[in-house]
Tab-separated table of C-alpha atoms in Angstrom:
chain	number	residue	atom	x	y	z
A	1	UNK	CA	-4.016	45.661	16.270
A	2	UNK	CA	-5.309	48.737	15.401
A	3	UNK	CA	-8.496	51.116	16.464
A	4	UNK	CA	-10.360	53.538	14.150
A	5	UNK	CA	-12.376	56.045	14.686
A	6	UNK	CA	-15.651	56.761	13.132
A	7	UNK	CA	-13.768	58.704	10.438
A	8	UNK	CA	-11.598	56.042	9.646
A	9	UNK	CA	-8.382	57.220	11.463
A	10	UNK	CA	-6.155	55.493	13.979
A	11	UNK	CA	-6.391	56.749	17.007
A	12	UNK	CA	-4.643	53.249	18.289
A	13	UNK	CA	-2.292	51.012	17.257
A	14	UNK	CA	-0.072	47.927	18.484
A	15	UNK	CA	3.627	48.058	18.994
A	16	UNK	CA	4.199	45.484	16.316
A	17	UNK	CA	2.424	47.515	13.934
A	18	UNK	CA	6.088	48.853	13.722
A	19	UNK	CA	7.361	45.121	12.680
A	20	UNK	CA	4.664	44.942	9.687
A	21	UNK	CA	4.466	48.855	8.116
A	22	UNK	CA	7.808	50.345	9.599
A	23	UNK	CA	5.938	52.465	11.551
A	24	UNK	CA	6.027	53.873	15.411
A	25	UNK	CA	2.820	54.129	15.865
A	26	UNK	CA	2.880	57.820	17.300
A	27	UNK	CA	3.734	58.267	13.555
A	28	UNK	CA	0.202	57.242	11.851
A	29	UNK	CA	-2.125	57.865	14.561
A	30	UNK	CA	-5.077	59.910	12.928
A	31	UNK	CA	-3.985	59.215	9.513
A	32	UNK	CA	-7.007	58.604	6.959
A	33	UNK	CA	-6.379	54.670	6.962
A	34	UNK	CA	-7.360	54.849	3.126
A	35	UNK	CA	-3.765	56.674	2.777
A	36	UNK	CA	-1.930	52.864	3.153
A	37	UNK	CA	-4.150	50.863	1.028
A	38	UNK	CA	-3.264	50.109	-3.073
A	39	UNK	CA	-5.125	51.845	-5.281
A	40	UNK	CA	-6.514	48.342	-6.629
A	41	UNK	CA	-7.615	47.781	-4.005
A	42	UNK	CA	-9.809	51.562	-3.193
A	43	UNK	CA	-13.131	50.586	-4.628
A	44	UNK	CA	-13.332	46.999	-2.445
A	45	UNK	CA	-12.128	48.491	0.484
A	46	UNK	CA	-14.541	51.446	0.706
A	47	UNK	CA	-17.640	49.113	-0.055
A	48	UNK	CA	-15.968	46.895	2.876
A	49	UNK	CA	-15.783	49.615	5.339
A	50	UNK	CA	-19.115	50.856	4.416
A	51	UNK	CA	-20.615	47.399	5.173
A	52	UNK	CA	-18.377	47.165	8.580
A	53	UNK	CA	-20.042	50.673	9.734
A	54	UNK	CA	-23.106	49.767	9.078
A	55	UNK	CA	-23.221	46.708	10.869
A	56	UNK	CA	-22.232	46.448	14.225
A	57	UNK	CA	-20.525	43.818	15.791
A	58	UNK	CA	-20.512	41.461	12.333
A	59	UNK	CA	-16.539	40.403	11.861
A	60	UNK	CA	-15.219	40.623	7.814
A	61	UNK	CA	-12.152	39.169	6.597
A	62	UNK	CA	-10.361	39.978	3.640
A	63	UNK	CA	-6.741	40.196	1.957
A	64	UNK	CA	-5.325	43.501	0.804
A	65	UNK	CA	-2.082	45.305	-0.095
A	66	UNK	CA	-1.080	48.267	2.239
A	67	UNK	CA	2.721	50.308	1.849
A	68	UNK	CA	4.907	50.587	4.243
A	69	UNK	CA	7.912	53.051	5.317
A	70	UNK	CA	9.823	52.200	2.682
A	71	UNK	CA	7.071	52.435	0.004
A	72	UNK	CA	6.725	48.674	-0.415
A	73	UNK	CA	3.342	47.136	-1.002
A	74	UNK	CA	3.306	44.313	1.175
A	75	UNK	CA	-0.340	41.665	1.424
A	76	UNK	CA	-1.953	41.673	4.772
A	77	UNK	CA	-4.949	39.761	6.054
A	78	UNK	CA	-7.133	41.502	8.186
A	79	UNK	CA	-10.396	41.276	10.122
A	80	UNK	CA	-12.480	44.105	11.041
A	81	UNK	CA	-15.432	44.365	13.979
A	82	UNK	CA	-17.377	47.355	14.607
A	83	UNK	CA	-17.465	48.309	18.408
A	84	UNK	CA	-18.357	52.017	18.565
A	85	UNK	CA	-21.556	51.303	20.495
A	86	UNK	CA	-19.388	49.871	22.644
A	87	UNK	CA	-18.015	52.867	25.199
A	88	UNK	CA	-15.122	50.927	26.360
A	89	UNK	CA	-13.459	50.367	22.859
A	90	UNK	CA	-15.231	53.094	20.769
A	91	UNK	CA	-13.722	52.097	17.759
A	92	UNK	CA	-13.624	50.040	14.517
A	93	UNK	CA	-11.250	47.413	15.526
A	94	UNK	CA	-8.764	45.767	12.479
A	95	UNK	CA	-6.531	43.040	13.571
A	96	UNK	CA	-3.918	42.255	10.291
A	97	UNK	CA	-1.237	40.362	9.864
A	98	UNK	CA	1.576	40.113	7.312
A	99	UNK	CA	1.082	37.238	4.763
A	100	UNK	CA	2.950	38.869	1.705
A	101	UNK	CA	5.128	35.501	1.543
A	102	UNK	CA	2.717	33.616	1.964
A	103	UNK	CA	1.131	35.014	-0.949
A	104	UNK	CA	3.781	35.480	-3.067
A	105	UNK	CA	4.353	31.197	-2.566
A	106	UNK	CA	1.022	30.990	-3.532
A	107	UNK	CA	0.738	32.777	-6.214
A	108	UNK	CA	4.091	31.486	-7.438
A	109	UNK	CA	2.599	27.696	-7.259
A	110	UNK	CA	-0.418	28.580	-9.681
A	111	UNK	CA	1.322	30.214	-11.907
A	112	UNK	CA	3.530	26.803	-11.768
A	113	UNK	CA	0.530	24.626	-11.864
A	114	UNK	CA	-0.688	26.742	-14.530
A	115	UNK	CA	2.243	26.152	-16.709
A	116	UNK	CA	2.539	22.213	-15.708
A	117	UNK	CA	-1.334	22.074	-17.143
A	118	UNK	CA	-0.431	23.395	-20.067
A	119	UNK	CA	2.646	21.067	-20.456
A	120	UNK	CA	0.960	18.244	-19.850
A	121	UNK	CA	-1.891	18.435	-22.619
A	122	UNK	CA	0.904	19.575	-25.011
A	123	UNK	CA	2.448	16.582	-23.889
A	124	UNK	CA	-0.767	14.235	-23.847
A	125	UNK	CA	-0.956	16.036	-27.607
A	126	UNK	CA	2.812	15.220	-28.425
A	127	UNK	CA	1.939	11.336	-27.444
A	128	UNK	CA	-1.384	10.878	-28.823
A	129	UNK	CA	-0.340	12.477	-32.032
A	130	UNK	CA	2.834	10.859	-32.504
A	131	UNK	CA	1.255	7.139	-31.698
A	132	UNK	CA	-1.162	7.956	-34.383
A	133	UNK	CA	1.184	8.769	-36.818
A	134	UNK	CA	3.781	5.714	-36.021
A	135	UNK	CA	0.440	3.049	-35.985
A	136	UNK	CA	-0.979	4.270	-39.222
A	137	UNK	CA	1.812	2.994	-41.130
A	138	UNK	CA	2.540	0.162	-39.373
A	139	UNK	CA	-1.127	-1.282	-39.970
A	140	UNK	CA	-0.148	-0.264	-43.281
A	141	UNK	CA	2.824	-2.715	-43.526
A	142	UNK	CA	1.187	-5.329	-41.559
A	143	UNK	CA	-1.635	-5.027	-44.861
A	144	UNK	CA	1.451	-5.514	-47.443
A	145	UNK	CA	2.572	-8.145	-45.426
A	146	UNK	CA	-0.719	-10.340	-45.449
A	147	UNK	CA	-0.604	-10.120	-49.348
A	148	UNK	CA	3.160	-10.772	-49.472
A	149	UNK	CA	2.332	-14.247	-46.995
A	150	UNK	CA	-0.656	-15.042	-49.375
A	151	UNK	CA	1.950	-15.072	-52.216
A	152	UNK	CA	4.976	-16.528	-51.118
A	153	UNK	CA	6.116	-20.595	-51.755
A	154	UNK	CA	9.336	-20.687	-49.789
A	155	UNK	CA	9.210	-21.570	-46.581
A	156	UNK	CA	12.504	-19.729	-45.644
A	157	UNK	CA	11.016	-16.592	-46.963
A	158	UNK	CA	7.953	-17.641	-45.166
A	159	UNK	CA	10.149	-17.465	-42.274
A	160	UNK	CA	11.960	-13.961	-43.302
A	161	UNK	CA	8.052	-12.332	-43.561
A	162	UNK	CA	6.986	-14.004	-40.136
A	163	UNK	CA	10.109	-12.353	-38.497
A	164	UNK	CA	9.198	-8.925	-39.858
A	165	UNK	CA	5.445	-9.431	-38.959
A	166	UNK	CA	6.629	-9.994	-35.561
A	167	UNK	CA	8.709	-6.891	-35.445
A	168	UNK	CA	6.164	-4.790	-36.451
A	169	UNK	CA	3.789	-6.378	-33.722
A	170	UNK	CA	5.956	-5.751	-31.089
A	171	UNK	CA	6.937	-2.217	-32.142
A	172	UNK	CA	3.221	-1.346	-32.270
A	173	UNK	CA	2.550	-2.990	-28.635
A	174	UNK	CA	5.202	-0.901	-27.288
A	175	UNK	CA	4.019	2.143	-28.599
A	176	UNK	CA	0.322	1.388	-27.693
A	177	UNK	CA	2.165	0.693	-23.674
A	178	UNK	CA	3.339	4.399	-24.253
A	179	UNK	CA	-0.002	5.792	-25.009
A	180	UNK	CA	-1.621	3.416	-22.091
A	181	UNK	CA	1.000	4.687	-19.730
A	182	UNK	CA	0.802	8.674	-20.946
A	183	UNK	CA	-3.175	7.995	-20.275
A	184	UNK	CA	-2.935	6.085	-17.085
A	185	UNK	CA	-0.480	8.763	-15.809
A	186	UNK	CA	-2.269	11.953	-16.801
A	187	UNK	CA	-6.254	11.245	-17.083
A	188	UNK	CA	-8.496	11.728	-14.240
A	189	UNK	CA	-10.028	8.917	-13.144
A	190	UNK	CA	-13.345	8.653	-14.273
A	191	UNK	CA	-16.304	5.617	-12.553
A	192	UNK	CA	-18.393	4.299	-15.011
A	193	UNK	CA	-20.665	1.243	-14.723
A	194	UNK	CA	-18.610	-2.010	-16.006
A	195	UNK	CA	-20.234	-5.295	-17.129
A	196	UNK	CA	-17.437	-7.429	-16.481
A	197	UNK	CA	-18.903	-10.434	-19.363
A	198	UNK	CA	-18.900	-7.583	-21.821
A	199	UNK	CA	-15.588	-6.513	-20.715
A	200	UNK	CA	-13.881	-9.447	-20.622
A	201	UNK	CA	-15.654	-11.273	-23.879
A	202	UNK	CA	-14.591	-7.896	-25.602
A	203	UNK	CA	-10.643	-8.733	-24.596
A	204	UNK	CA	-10.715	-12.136	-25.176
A	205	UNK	CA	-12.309	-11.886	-28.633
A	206	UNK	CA	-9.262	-9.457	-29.283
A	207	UNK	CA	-6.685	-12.044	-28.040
A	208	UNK	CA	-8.162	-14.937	-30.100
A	209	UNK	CA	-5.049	-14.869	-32.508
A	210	UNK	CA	-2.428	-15.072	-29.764
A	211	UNK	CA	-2.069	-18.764	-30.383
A	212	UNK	CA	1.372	-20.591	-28.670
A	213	UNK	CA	2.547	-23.730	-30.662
A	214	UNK	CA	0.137	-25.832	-29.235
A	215	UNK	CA	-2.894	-23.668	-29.898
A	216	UNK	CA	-3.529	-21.426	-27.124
A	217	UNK	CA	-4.628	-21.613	-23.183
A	218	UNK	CA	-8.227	-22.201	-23.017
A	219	UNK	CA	-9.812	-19.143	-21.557
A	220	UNK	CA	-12.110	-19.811	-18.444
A	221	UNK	CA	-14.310	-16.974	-16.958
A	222	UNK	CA	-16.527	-17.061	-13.911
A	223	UNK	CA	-18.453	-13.993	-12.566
A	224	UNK	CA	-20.154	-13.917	-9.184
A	225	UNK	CA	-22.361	-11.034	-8.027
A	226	UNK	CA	-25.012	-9.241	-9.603
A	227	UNK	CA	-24.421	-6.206	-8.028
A	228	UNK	CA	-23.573	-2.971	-10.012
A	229	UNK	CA	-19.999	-1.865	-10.369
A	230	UNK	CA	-18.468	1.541	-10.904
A	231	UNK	CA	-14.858	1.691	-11.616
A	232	UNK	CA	-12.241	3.531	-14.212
A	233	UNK	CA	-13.377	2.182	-17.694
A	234	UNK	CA	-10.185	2.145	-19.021
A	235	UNK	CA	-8.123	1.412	-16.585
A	236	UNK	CA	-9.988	-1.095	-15.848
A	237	UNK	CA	-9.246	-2.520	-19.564
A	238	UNK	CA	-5.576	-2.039	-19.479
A	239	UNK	CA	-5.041	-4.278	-16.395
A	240	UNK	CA	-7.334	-6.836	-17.479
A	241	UNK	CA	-5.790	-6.925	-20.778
A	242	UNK	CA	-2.069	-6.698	-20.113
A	243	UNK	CA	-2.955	-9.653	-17.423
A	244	UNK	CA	-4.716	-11.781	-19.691
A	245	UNK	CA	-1.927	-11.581	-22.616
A	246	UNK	CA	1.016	-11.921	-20.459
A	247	UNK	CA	-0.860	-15.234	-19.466
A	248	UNK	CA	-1.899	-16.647	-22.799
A	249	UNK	CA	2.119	-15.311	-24.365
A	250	UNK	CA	3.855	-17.183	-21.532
A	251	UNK	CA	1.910	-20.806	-21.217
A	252	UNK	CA	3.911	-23.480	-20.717
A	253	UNK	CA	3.911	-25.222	-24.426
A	254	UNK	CA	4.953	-28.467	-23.015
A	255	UNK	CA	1.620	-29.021	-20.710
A	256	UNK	CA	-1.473	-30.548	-22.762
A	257	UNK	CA	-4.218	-27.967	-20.881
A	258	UNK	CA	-2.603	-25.039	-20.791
A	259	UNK	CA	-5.316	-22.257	-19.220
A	260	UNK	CA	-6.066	-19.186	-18.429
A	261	UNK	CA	-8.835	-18.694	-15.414
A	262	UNK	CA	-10.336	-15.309	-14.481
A	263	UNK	CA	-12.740	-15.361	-11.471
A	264	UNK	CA	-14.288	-12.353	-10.908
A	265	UNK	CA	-16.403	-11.499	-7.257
A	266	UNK	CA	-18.406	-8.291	-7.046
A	267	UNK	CA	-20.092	-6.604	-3.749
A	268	UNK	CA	-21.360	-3.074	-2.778
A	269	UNK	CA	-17.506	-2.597	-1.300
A	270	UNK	CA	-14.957	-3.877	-4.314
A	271	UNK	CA	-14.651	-6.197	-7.124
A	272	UNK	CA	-11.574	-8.934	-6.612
A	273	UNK	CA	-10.476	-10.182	-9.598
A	274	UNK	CA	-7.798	-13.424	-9.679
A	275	UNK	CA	-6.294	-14.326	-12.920
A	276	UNK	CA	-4.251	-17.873	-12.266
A	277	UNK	CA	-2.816	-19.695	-15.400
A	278	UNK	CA	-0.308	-23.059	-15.439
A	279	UNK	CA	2.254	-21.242	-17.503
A	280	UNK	CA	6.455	-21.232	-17.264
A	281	UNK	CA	5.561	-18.863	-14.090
A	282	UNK	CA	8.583	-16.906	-12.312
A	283	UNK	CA	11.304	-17.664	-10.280
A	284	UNK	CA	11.159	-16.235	-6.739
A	285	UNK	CA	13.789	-14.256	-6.873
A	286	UNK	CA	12.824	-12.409	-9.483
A	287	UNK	CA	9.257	-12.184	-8.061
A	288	UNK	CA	9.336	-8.851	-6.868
A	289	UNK	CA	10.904	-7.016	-10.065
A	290	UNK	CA	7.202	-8.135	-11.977
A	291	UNK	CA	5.971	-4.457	-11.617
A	292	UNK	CA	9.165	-2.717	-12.463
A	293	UNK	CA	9.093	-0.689	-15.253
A	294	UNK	CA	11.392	-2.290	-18.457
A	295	UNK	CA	11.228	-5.869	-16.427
A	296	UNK	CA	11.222	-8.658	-18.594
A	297	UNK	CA	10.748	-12.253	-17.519
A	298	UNK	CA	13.724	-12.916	-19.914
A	299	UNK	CA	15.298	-12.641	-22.864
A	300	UNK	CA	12.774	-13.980	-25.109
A	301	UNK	CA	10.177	-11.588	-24.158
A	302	UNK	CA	8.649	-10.100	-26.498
A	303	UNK	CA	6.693	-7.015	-24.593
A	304	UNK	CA	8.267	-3.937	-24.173
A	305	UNK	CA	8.479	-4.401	-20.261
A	306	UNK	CA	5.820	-1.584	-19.670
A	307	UNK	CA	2.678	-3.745	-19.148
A	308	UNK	CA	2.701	-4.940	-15.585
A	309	UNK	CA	4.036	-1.606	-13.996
A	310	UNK	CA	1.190	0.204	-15.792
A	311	UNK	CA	-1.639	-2.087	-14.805
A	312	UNK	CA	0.432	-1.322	-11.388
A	313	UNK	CA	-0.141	1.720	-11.727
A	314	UNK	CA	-3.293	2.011	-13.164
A	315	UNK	CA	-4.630	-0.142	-9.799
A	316	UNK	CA	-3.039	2.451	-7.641
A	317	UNK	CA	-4.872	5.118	-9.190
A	318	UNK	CA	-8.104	3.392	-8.483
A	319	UNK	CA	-6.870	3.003	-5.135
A	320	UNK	CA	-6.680	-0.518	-5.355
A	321	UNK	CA	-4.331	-3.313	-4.328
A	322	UNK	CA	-2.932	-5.917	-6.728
A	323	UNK	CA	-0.501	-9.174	-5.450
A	324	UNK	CA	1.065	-11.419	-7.190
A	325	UNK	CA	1.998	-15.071	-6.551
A	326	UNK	CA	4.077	-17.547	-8.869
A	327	UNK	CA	6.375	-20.336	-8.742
A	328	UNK	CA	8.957	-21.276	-11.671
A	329	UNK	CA	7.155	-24.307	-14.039
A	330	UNK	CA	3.513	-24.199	-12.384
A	331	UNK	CA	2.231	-20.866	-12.858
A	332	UNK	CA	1.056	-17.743	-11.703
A	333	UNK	CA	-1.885	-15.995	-10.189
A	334	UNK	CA	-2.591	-12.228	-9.717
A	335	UNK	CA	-5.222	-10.814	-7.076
A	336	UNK	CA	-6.711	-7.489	-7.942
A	337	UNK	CA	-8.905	-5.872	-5.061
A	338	UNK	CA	-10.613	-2.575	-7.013
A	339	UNK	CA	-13.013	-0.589	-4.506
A	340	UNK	CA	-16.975	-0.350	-6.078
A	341	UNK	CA	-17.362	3.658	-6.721
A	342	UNK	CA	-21.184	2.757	-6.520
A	343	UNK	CA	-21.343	4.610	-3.677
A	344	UNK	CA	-19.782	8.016	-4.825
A	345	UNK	CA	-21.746	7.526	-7.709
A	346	UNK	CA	-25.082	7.551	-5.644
A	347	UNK	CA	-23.676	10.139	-3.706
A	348	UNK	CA	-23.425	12.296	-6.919
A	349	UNK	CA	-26.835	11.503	-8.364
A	350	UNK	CA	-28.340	12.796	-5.086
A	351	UNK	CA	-26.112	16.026	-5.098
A	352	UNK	CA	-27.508	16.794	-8.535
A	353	UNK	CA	-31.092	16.004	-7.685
């Protein structure tokens, strides 16, 4: 604590004044208070103190660097109140107090944050640049291929090309999981308005060719609700996707109906989502390990074991819940509870009006 005078001098000063500057304070009293402050901090200080002068009684806070005995510049918060009208105190009263690690920590943490940023779009450049560069190719190949299948009269070369198609498919799935999980880690989440017919038509249509020996599941949609929906975009595509797949690549190729069904429910508070199918389903002891990353159901999966923890993910970061049930030889069903961001997207519209 510390009193000045209307010439900006001590004339009183706390005992722990000596714990923060080194000081007794018999040592500073009556010392122009201007004498402690960094010169960087002159200019805002004397526009401060002109303003706490002026106006009685009005409190200002503010962070500054004085020195101390040992000619250290150490950060100190402090709050000044003018009281000379008052004849009892007859000063400009300052209480500071030393916040110098404090400051350092925090400065220290934004210069961290500040280089993590910068990591991380080098890093979202890195992946989106490199999955670009490994796709382009690969759609290449699978072009060379078509005309090599159009052409070819063995059937165990027939074979030989369908193998390599395959490994080309999967090696382009796994790195399009990389870029969905480099995007689902890093992006912001973003609400948008979702029409879940065009959203689901649009993934279906792109799933038409995953056909199992028997044809394919039939895909059944139902939609319930007309109210509006506001949710992550793309998030919202890579869990309905990665779902939908999974369901049509593992369908039981002995049953006669295999199918897919996707129910979806929308209110004001959340859209639930259940995607149940009759494929070869999971065992229940290997239930839980679904939404592990690298899990695969076994050894003739062919994803790269990435899909279900990112649509894990990816519901998280809506904060959203997501359960799974499934019994070896019947099937499998997935709940997916995302909350409606109608409401923060009203909320926004209002602020900007």
């Amino acid at each position: 604590i510390m009193i000045l005078n209307d010439k900006a001098e001590p004339v009183y000063l706390s005992t722990s004044v000596a714990r923060i500057l080194g000081y007794k304070p018999e040592d500073i009293i009556e010392t122009p208070i201007f004498s402690f402050f960094h010169p960087e901090h002159f200019n805002d200080l004397k526009q401060l103190f002109k303003k706490v002068y002026t106006n009685p009684e009005l409190t200002y806070t503010t962070e500054y660097r004085v020195c101390n005995k040992d000619g250290k510049y150490i950060w100190v918060e402090g709050t000044s109140t003018n009281l000379l009208h008052i004849q009892a105190v007859n000063g400009v009263v300052i209480n500071f107090r030393d916040i110098d690690d404090r400051k350092k920590a925090k400065d220290k943490l934004e210069a961290t944050n500040r280089e993590l940023t910068k990591s991380n779009s080098e890093l979202d450049k890195f992946v989106y640049s490199v999955s670009h560069d490994l796709r382009a190719p690969l759609s290449s190949m699978l072009g060379v291929i078509a005309l090599i299948e159009s052409e070819v009269t063995s059937e165990e070369m027939a074979v030989d090309v369908n193998h390599l198609k395959n490994s080309i498919n999967r090696l382009d799935g796994f790195i399009k999981d990389i870029l969905d999980y480099s995007r689902n880690t890093r992006l912001q989440v973003k609400a948008s308005q979702i029409d879940f017919n065009d959203k689901l038509r649009e993934i279906v249509d792109n799933l038409k060719y995953m056909k199992g020996p028997d044809g394919g599941a039939e895909i059944d949609i139902s939609i319930k609700g007309d109210i509006p929906f506001y949710a992550d975009d793309l998030r919202v595509g890579i869990i309905l996707n990665n779902i939908i797949s999974n369901a049509i690549r593992y369908s039981d190729p002995t049953r006669e109906n295999p199918f897919v069904k996707v129910k979806v429910s929308v209110d004001k508070g959340e859209a639930i989502v259940s995607i149940t199918d009759n494929g070869i389903g999971v065992d229940e002891e290997n239930l839980h390990k679904l939404f592990n990353m690298f899990y695969r159901v076994s050894n003739k999966s062919v994803g790269s074991g990435l899909g279900l923890y990112i649509v894990k993910e990816a519901v998280e970061k809506m904060r959203g819940k997501i359960q799974v049930e499934s019994k070896l030889g019947i099937g499998t069903k997935f709940i997916i509870k995302l909350p409606n961001q109608l409401g923060s997207i009203n909320s926004q519209k209002l602020a900007y009006v």
